[in-house]
Amino acid sequence: MSSIHHHAPDLLRIATAGSVDDGKSTLVGRLLYDTKSVLADQIDAVTKASVDRGLEGPDLSLLVDGLRAEREQGITIDVAYRYFATPARSFVLADTPGHVQYTRNTVSGASTAQLVILLVDARNGVVSQTRRHAAVMALLGVPQLVLAVNKIDLVEDAASVYAEISAEFAELTRSLGWSAEQVISIPVSALNGDNVATRSENTSFYDGPTLIEHLETVPNLTDRKQVGLRFPVQYVIRPRTPEFPDYRGYAGQIAAGRVSVGDEVVILPSGTRTTVSQIDTADGQLATAHTGRSVTILLSDDVDASRGDLIASAVDAPEPVQQFSATVCWLAEKALRPGARLLLKHGTKTTQAIVGSLEVLFDEQNLSLVDAPDTVELNQIGRIAIQTAEPIAADDYQVNRESGSFLLIDPQGGNTLGAGLVGDALENLHLTAAPELV
Amino acid sequence: MWAARMTIADTTANSAAAAAVVDTADDFSTLDALESEAIHIFREVAGEFERPVILFSGGKDSTVLLHVALKAFWPAPLPFALLHVDTGHNLPEVLEFRDQVVERYNLRLHVAKVEDYLADGRLTERPDGVRNPLQTIPLLDAITENRFDAVFGGGRRDEERSRAKERIFSLRNAFGQWDPKRQRPELWNLYNGRHAPGEHVRVFPLSNWTELDVWRYIAREQVLLPQIYYAHQRDVFLRDGMWMTPGPWGGPREGEELQRLSVRYRTVGDGSSTGAVLSDAADNDAVLDEVAASRLTERGATRGDDRVSEAAMEDRKREGYF
């Protein structure tokens, strides 16, 4: 009995980014192919489709571009999710489009990623789209970056080309706030499979890990441990059954930190203090539960808490606020203007919000900030002032992604209009410190 | 692994007596992460919608879906009803299993029957006898009549290329249609369930699971499935490379020879378009080995309806199918 198949290893959420035609779909196809995550009937279908299009061999990008419109245009339109696994780890990969007009999809894919693979074409090096994407990843707080220097087989003097590109990228990411341990460059050829799953003999100048080796061993930063417990109350479990006549549990998923029986907690926004008396799951009780675990918490006092409230550790609970600054990625065709009335969803709380002033716009082209813009348009990122009808117990996004993020929703149509990061994430890009990037 | 895992059936007894165990970050496996994510999705829907329903076919994905749902609300009863679209071509073992599950957990079940639509002429039988595409109208009617505003499905993104693009909360218009170009971006674990009257949201808590994850979970949780998922002797005939069971959908036809073979099903769909695979895998461990070693996807192996065209699934989803 092969134990590999029976043991589920840990899960790493990753995303891809990069400009058009740098071979992103081919790299994703290669990752799936080399980890044997593509099966014979899928290869057969792709081979048949490739032949129908007059190609000689199977086009690996057809493994991933699944919509009619994508196949017609030969491009990726929307985020797709791919799954592959090695004996060491399982991966969920958000495969995002490279076109500038699809930045919102890049934002979606990267919002949950613990690692992003950024592609460049070795012949073009670090281009403006690379800088844009790196800046967006920095804003979103992506913990780990991989620069895949693709098509390395197509350049003369690959050693010096690679050295130059990786040095430039190291400088870029350092200026955007990443440490050296969080960033790696790997020379690859997605088409030929060099340094993806197997070490290439064509890149003797490179002695680092293959892409797969790196993905398997990079630290999985699920719990960043910067803050104590953050537990948005999702649902109150009250069975009212003969066996559980008085049971009242607060169900939710731990957004940050950990919780143990006996911990002193505060319920926000009311500020009521109590202690955790029991942590339940359907499989039995837990003494301690960590970030990411869905549990049901029982409290020692009969307090008033309901969906939308936050249970936080008493020692470092966030201060509920109704006016704050936030960085917003605007995702809608209709531009954001001052005075807009929206819905804001933070954790499990949805409340009305009014946009105050538009303070700063991030100029992705020049990696600089523009003061007091009139609007924030589709795919643009800006800092805004916002006021909410009810208090929000949020952390600074830079401290914790889950407890510092929110959605802006159209109260009429219900569509998601914006992705919000509490606090001034733009300030952390140190843009003024890196004029050489312009 | 946790010290004492129980099946849902056992947990109706209070587990307060069980010793609490320390849950460390180190033993939070892929399955734990996927289960916690699915539980979170169930609870979000329970918190935000008026009338959710779980699509339940008795197949392995919807059975796992139900298993997670029961855990999400334990020790309270499930706050949702089930909906089954009965094509009239289901294998009897699966219908029997469906009814057993409903009884065991004291659930409410709605059944929408394709046969009713055929009987009064609202639908007509297709020339090929395949009933899967005929499910869409009864499904949408059941959603409208019962005013369901959130419909859970066991769909997974690894099943098919167009499914890979599906959101976890997937807004459908009054016609049940999916428009892949107008999907809401999904960020962090914040799900937007707003919808206009008449619209509904399809919700896929198992989006990020793979077939192997589902089988690992079935083995770990000891989830009971219809016996047809495990190797058994069955009279089957070969059609279009698939081992089909004789039934009201016709067959064996001339030239199709009935043989008694050891087979199992990888998916449970309509009997007219779903085939069995040759297999000796009689228990979860054996099935896990077989799935891990298979060179065919479950749909490629046994689902005739996906073979119609390169975009068969996308086209059906646009029409309102899952």
PDB file of C-alpha atoms in Angstrom, chain B residues 113-304:
ATOM      1  CA  LYS B 113     -38.430  14.583 -11.527  1.00  0.00           C
ATOM      2  CA  VAL B 114     -37.504  14.683 -15.193  1.00  0.00           C
ATOM      3  CA  GLU B 115     -40.119  11.945 -15.705  1.00  0.00           C
ATOM      4  CA  ASP B 116     -42.887  14.393 -14.711  1.00  0.00           C
ATOM      5  CA  TYR B 117     -41.752  16.796 -17.416  1.00  0.00           C
ATOM      6  CA  LEU B 118     -41.589  14.046 -20.019  1.00  0.00           C
ATOM      7  CA  ALA B 119     -45.043  12.771 -19.027  1.00  0.00           C
ATOM      8  CA  ASP B 120     -46.805  16.089 -19.596  1.00  0.00           C
ATOM      9  CA  GLY B 121     -44.751  17.183 -22.594  1.00  0.00           C
ATOM     10  CA  ARG B 122     -42.763  20.017 -21.043  1.00  0.00           C
ATOM     11  CA  LEU B 123     -39.646  18.093 -22.081  1.00  0.00           C
ATOM     12  CA  THR B 124     -39.105  15.563 -24.831  1.00  0.00           C
ATOM     13  CA  GLU B 125     -36.729  12.627 -24.775  1.00  0.00           C
ATOM     14  CA  ARG B 126     -33.530  13.177 -26.751  1.00  0.00           C
ATOM     15  CA  PRO B 127     -32.808  10.848 -29.654  1.00  0.00           C
ATOM     16  CA  ASP B 128     -29.737   9.493 -27.835  1.00  0.00           C
ATOM     17  CA  GLY B 129     -31.784   8.847 -24.673  1.00  0.00           C
ATOM     18  CA  VAL B 130     -29.357  10.800 -22.499  1.00  0.00           C
ATOM     19  CA  ARG B 131     -31.202  12.506 -19.659  1.00  0.00           C
ATOM     20  CA  ASN B 132     -28.424  14.637 -18.092  1.00  0.00           C
ATOM     21  CA  PRO B 133     -29.085  17.721 -20.265  1.00  0.00           C
ATOM     22  CA  LEU B 134     -32.790  17.455 -19.413  1.00  0.00           C
ATOM     23  CA  GLN B 135     -32.100  18.174 -15.729  1.00  0.00           C
ATOM     24  CA  THR B 136     -31.636  21.897 -16.214  1.00  0.00           C
ATOM     25  CA  ILE B 137     -35.329  22.903 -16.538  1.00  0.00           C
ATOM     26  CA  PRO B 138     -36.603  20.857 -13.557  1.00  0.00           C
ATOM     27  CA  LEU B 139     -33.671  22.204 -11.497  1.00  0.00           C
ATOM     28  CA  LEU B 140     -34.415  25.830 -12.355  1.00  0.00           C
ATOM     29  CA  ASP B 141     -38.151  25.341 -11.796  1.00  0.00           C
ATOM     30  CA  ALA B 142     -37.494  23.821  -8.366  1.00  0.00           C
ATOM     31  CA  ILE B 143     -35.248  26.754  -7.465  1.00  0.00           C
ATOM     32  CA  THR B 144     -37.923  29.246  -8.554  1.00  0.00           C
ATOM     33  CA  GLU B 145     -40.887  27.452  -6.986  1.00  0.00           C
ATOM     34  CA  ASN B 146     -39.181  27.013  -3.628  1.00  0.00           C
ATOM     35  CA  ARG B 147     -37.569  30.472  -3.783  1.00  0.00           C
ATOM     36  CA  PHE B 148     -34.148  28.980  -3.048  1.00  0.00           C
ATOM     37  CA  ASP B 149     -31.611  31.801  -2.997  1.00  0.00           C
ATOM     38  CA  ALA B 150     -28.449  29.764  -2.488  1.00  0.00           C
ATOM     39  CA  VAL B 151     -27.910  26.348  -4.048  1.00  0.00           C
ATOM     40  CA  PHE B 152     -24.953  24.277  -2.839  1.00  0.00           C
ATOM     41  CA  GLY B 153     -23.297  21.951  -5.309  1.00  0.00           C
ATOM     42  CA  GLY B 154     -20.441  19.481  -4.982  1.00  0.00           C
ATOM     43  CA  GLY B 155     -18.675  20.790  -8.099  1.00  0.00           C
ATOM     44  CA  ARG B 156     -14.877  20.912  -8.016  1.00  0.00           C
ATOM     45  CA  ARG B 157     -12.619  23.073 -10.116  1.00  0.00           C
ATOM     46  CA  ASP B 158     -10.341  20.176 -10.998  1.00  0.00           C
ATOM     47  CA  GLU B 159     -13.136  18.399 -12.850  1.00  0.00           C
ATOM     48  CA  GLU B 160     -13.021  20.321 -16.083  1.00  0.00           C
ATOM     49  CA  ARG B 161     -11.424  23.397 -17.640  1.00  0.00           C
ATOM     50  CA  SER B 162     -14.470  25.652 -17.497  1.00  0.00           C
ATOM     51  CA  ARG B 163     -15.144  24.586 -13.892  1.00  0.00           C
ATOM     52  CA  ALA B 164     -11.596  25.806 -13.137  1.00  0.00           C
ATOM     53  CA  LYS B 165     -12.901  29.317 -13.772  1.00  0.00           C
ATOM     54  CA  GLU B 166     -15.911  28.999 -11.498  1.00  0.00           C
ATOM     55  CA  ARG B 167     -16.163  31.177  -8.407  1.00  0.00           C
ATOM     56  CA  ILE B 168     -17.014  29.664  -5.010  1.00  0.00           C
ATOM     57  CA  PHE B 169     -20.039  32.016  -4.888  1.00  0.00           C
ATOM     58  CA  SER B 170     -21.328  31.995  -8.470  1.00  0.00           C
ATOM     59  CA  LEU B 171     -24.130  34.436  -9.230  1.00  0.00           C
ATOM     60  CA  ARG B 172     -26.842  33.174 -11.583  1.00  0.00           C
ATOM     61  CA  ASN B 173     -29.494  35.314 -13.225  1.00  0.00           C
ATOM     62  CA  ALA B 174     -33.211  34.514 -13.240  1.00  0.00           C
ATOM     63  CA  PHE B 175     -32.539  32.013 -16.053  1.00  0.00           C
ATOM     64  CA  GLY B 176     -29.886  30.290 -13.978  1.00  0.00           C
ATOM     65  CA  GLN B 177     -27.225  31.337 -16.443  1.00  0.00           C
ATOM     66  CA  TRP B 178     -23.512  31.590 -15.757  1.00  0.00           C
ATOM     67  CA  ASP B 179     -21.610  34.327 -17.569  1.00  0.00           C
ATOM     68  CA  PRO B 180     -17.894  33.617 -17.238  1.00  0.00           C
ATOM     69  CA  LYS B 181     -16.971  37.137 -18.350  1.00  0.00           C
ATOM     70  CA  ARG B 182     -19.083  38.855 -15.697  1.00  0.00           C
ATOM     71  CA  GLN B 183     -18.000  37.001 -12.589  1.00  0.00           C
ATOM     72  CA  ARG B 184     -17.366  38.826  -9.350  1.00  0.00           C
ATOM     73  CA  PRO B 185     -13.760  38.888  -8.253  1.00  0.00           C
ATOM     74  CA  GLU B 186     -13.279  36.731  -5.135  1.00  0.00           C
ATOM     75  CA  LEU B 187     -10.771  38.097  -2.657  1.00  0.00           C
ATOM     76  CA  TRP B 188      -9.337  36.757   0.604  1.00  0.00           C
ATOM     77  CA  ASN B 189     -12.059  34.661   2.212  1.00  0.00           C
ATOM     78  CA  LEU B 190     -14.682  37.383   1.850  1.00  0.00           C
ATOM     79  CA  TYR B 191     -17.638  36.081  -0.151  1.00  0.00           C
ATOM     80  CA  ASN B 192     -20.225  38.426  -1.630  1.00  0.00           C
ATOM     81  CA  GLY B 193     -23.663  36.816  -1.667  1.00  0.00           C
ATOM     82  CA  ARG B 194     -25.707  39.889  -2.658  1.00  0.00           C
ATOM     83  CA  HIS B 195     -28.247  39.177  -5.351  1.00  0.00           C
ATOM     84  CA  ALA B 196     -31.403  40.706  -6.766  1.00  0.00           C
ATOM     85  CA  PRO B 197     -34.819  39.049  -6.308  1.00  0.00           C
ATOM     86  CA  GLY B 198     -35.114  36.206  -8.805  1.00  0.00           C
ATOM     87  CA  GLU B 199     -31.363  35.711  -8.978  1.00  0.00           C
ATOM     88  CA  HIS B 200     -29.647  33.055  -6.945  1.00  0.00           C
ATOM     89  CA  VAL B 201     -26.136  32.055  -6.023  1.00  0.00           C
ATOM     90  CA  ARG B 202     -24.611  28.658  -6.696  1.00  0.00           C
ATOM     91  CA  VAL B 203     -22.163  27.832  -3.954  1.00  0.00           C
ATOM     92  CA  PHE B 204     -19.334  25.325  -4.304  1.00  0.00           C
ATOM     93  CA  PRO B 205     -17.713  24.577  -0.929  1.00  0.00           C
ATOM     94  CA  LEU B 206     -15.558  21.788  -2.427  1.00  0.00           C
ATOM     95  CA  SER B 207     -14.144  24.027  -5.188  1.00  0.00           C
ATOM     96  CA  ASN B 208     -10.549  23.565  -4.077  1.00  0.00           C
ATOM     97  CA  TRP B 209     -10.712  19.795  -3.549  1.00  0.00           C
ATOM     98  CA  THR B 210      -9.333  17.297  -6.048  1.00  0.00           C
ATOM     99  CA  GLU B 211     -10.687  13.817  -6.697  1.00  0.00           C
ATOM    100  CA  LEU B 212      -7.837  12.426  -4.587  1.00  0.00           C
ATOM    101  CA  ASP B 213      -8.649  14.837  -1.728  1.00  0.00           C
ATOM    102  CA  VAL B 214     -12.266  13.651  -1.816  1.00  0.00           C
ATOM    103  CA  TRP B 215     -11.207  10.007  -1.577  1.00  0.00           C
ATOM    104  CA  ARG B 216      -8.659  10.718   1.157  1.00  0.00           C
ATOM    105  CA  TYR B 217     -11.392  12.499   3.078  1.00  0.00           C
ATOM    106  CA  ILE B 218     -13.857   9.654   2.556  1.00  0.00           C
ATOM    107  CA  ALA B 219     -11.239   7.258   3.934  1.00  0.00           C
ATOM    108  CA  ARG B 220     -10.284   9.476   6.871  1.00  0.00           C
ATOM    109  CA  GLU B 221     -13.845  10.310   7.895  1.00  0.00           C
ATOM    110  CA  GLN B 222     -15.247   6.881   7.087  1.00  0.00           C
ATOM    111  CA  VAL B 223     -17.945   8.505   4.944  1.00  0.00           C
ATOM    112  CA  LEU B 224     -20.475   5.939   3.782  1.00  0.00           C
ATOM    113  CA  LEU B 225     -21.097   5.831   0.017  1.00  0.00           C
ATOM    114  CA  PRO B 226     -23.362   3.846  -2.300  1.00  0.00           C
ATOM    115  CA  GLN B 227     -21.818   0.417  -2.793  1.00  0.00           C
ATOM    116  CA  ILE B 228     -21.445   1.013  -6.551  1.00  0.00           C
ATOM    117  CA  TYR B 229     -18.322   3.087  -5.792  1.00  0.00           C
ATOM    118  CA  TYR B 230     -16.578  -0.139  -4.766  1.00  0.00           C
ATOM    119  CA  ALA B 231     -15.751  -3.134  -6.933  1.00  0.00           C
ATOM    120  CA  HIS B 232     -18.642  -5.539  -7.399  1.00  0.00           C
ATOM    121  CA  GLN B 233     -19.833  -8.064  -9.967  1.00  0.00           C
ATOM    122  CA  ARG B 234     -22.212  -6.453 -12.471  1.00  0.00           C
ATOM    123  CA  ASP B 235     -23.716  -7.272 -15.861  1.00  0.00           C
ATOM    124  CA  VAL B 236     -22.352  -4.616 -18.196  1.00  0.00           C
ATOM    125  CA  PHE B 237     -21.915  -4.019 -21.910  1.00  0.00           C
ATOM    126  CA  LEU B 238     -19.365  -1.917 -23.773  1.00  0.00           C
ATOM    127  CA  ARG B 239     -20.586   1.254 -25.531  1.00  0.00           C
ATOM    128  CA  ASP B 240     -18.302   4.061 -26.776  1.00  0.00           C
ATOM    129  CA  GLY B 241     -15.482   2.682 -24.649  1.00  0.00           C
ATOM    130  CA  MET B 242     -17.553   2.779 -21.432  1.00  0.00           C
ATOM    131  CA  TRP B 243     -18.981  -0.130 -19.430  1.00  0.00           C
ATOM    132  CA  MET B 244     -22.711   0.562 -19.256  1.00  0.00           C
ATOM    133  CA  THR B 245     -25.358  -1.041 -17.071  1.00  0.00           C
ATOM    134  CA  PRO B 246     -28.591  -2.229 -18.745  1.00  0.00           C
ATOM    135  CA  GLY B 247     -31.535  -0.122 -17.698  1.00  0.00           C
ATOM    136  CA  PRO B 248     -34.506   1.894 -18.861  1.00  0.00           C
ATOM    137  CA  TRP B 249     -32.095   3.920 -21.015  1.00  0.00           C
ATOM    138  CA  GLY B 250     -31.755   0.972 -23.341  1.00  0.00           C
ATOM    139  CA  GLY B 251     -29.129  -1.587 -24.095  1.00  0.00           C
ATOM    140  CA  PRO B 252     -27.536  -3.803 -24.737  1.00  0.00           C
ATOM    141  CA  ARG B 253     -28.301  -3.091 -28.369  1.00  0.00           C
ATOM    142  CA  GLU B 254     -27.475  -5.377 -31.213  1.00  0.00           C
ATOM    143  CA  GLY B 255     -23.753  -6.078 -31.215  1.00  0.00           C
ATOM    144  CA  GLU B 256     -23.360  -5.052 -27.578  1.00  0.00           C
ATOM    145  CA  GLU B 257     -22.571  -8.115 -25.546  1.00  0.00           C
ATOM    146  CA  LEU B 258     -23.604  -8.415 -21.889  1.00  0.00           C
ATOM    147  CA  GLN B 259     -20.738  -9.562 -19.642  1.00  0.00           C
ATOM    148  CA  ARG B 260     -20.462 -10.126 -15.913  1.00  0.00           C
ATOM    149  CA  LEU B 261     -17.382  -8.254 -14.722  1.00  0.00           C
ATOM    150  CA  SER B 262     -15.825  -6.742 -11.614  1.00  0.00           C
ATOM    151  CA  VAL B 263     -16.470  -3.012 -11.935  1.00  0.00           C
ATOM    152  CA  ARG B 264     -16.983   0.140  -9.920  1.00  0.00           C
ATOM    153  CA  TYR B 265     -18.240   3.646 -10.636  1.00  0.00           C
ATOM    154  CA  ARG B 266     -15.998   6.717 -10.348  1.00  0.00           C
ATOM    155  CA  THR B 267     -18.878   9.162 -10.692  1.00  0.00           C
ATOM    156  CA  VAL B 268     -22.598   8.772 -10.289  1.00  0.00           C
ATOM    157  CA  GLY B 269     -24.572  10.528 -12.945  1.00  0.00           C
ATOM    158  CA  ASP B 270     -27.325   9.596 -15.235  1.00  0.00           C
ATOM    159  CA  GLY B 271     -27.306   5.873 -16.019  1.00  0.00           C
ATOM    160  CA  SER B 272     -27.505   6.614 -19.720  1.00  0.00           C
ATOM    161  CA  SER B 273     -24.289   8.611 -19.853  1.00  0.00           C
ATOM    162  CA  THR B 274     -22.202   7.350 -16.962  1.00  0.00           C
ATOM    163  CA  GLY B 275     -20.161   4.223 -17.226  1.00  0.00           C
ATOM    164  CA  ALA B 276     -18.380   1.932 -14.803  1.00  0.00           C
ATOM    165  CA  VAL B 277     -14.672   1.174 -14.855  1.00  0.00           C
ATOM    166  CA  LEU B 278     -13.115  -2.278 -14.589  1.00  0.00           C
ATOM    167  CA  SER B 279     -11.806  -2.487 -11.048  1.00  0.00           C
ATOM    168  CA  ASP B 280     -10.989  -4.782  -8.167  1.00  0.00           C
ATOM    169  CA  ALA B 281     -10.859  -1.927  -5.660  1.00  0.00           C
ATOM    170  CA  ALA B 282     -13.299  -3.072  -3.009  1.00  0.00           C
ATOM    171  CA  ASP B 283     -12.466  -0.700  -0.148  1.00  0.00           C
ATOM    172  CA  ASN B 284     -11.285   2.869   0.432  1.00  0.00           C
ATOM    173  CA  ASP B 285      -7.590   2.012   0.528  1.00  0.00           C
ATOM    174  CA  ALA B 286      -7.788   0.131  -2.746  1.00  0.00           C
ATOM    175  CA  VAL B 287      -9.811   2.902  -4.372  1.00  0.00           C
ATOM    176  CA  LEU B 288      -7.258   5.481  -3.205  1.00  0.00           C
ATOM    177  CA  ASP B 289      -4.443   3.528  -4.821  1.00  0.00           C
ATOM    178  CA  GLU B 290      -6.461   3.134  -7.988  1.00  0.00           C
ATOM    179  CA  VAL B 291      -7.396   6.819  -8.225  1.00  0.00           C
ATOM    180  CA  ALA B 292      -3.807   7.887  -7.582  1.00  0.00           C
ATOM    181  CA  ALA B 293      -2.512   5.565 -10.286  1.00  0.00           C
ATOM    182  CA  SER B 294      -5.206   6.265 -12.867  1.00  0.00           C
ATOM    183  CA  ARG B 295      -4.122   7.865 -16.097  1.00  0.00           C
ATOM    184  CA  LEU B 296      -7.656   9.054 -16.851  1.00  0.00           C
ATOM    185  CA  THR B 297      -9.738  11.759 -15.186  1.00  0.00           C
ATOM    186  CA  GLU B 298     -13.023  10.586 -13.704  1.00  0.00           C
ATOM    187  CA  ARG B 299     -14.980  12.506 -16.313  1.00  0.00           C
ATOM    188  CA  GLY B 300     -12.786  11.414 -19.196  1.00  0.00           C
ATOM    189  CA  ALA B 301     -13.193   7.825 -18.104  1.00  0.00           C
ATOM    190  CA  THR B 302     -16.881   7.661 -17.438  1.00  0.00           C
ATOM    191  CA  ARG B 303     -18.844  10.706 -18.476  1.00  0.00           C
ATOM    192  CA  GLY B 304     -20.193  10.598 -21.995  1.00  0.00           C
TER     193      GLY B 304
END
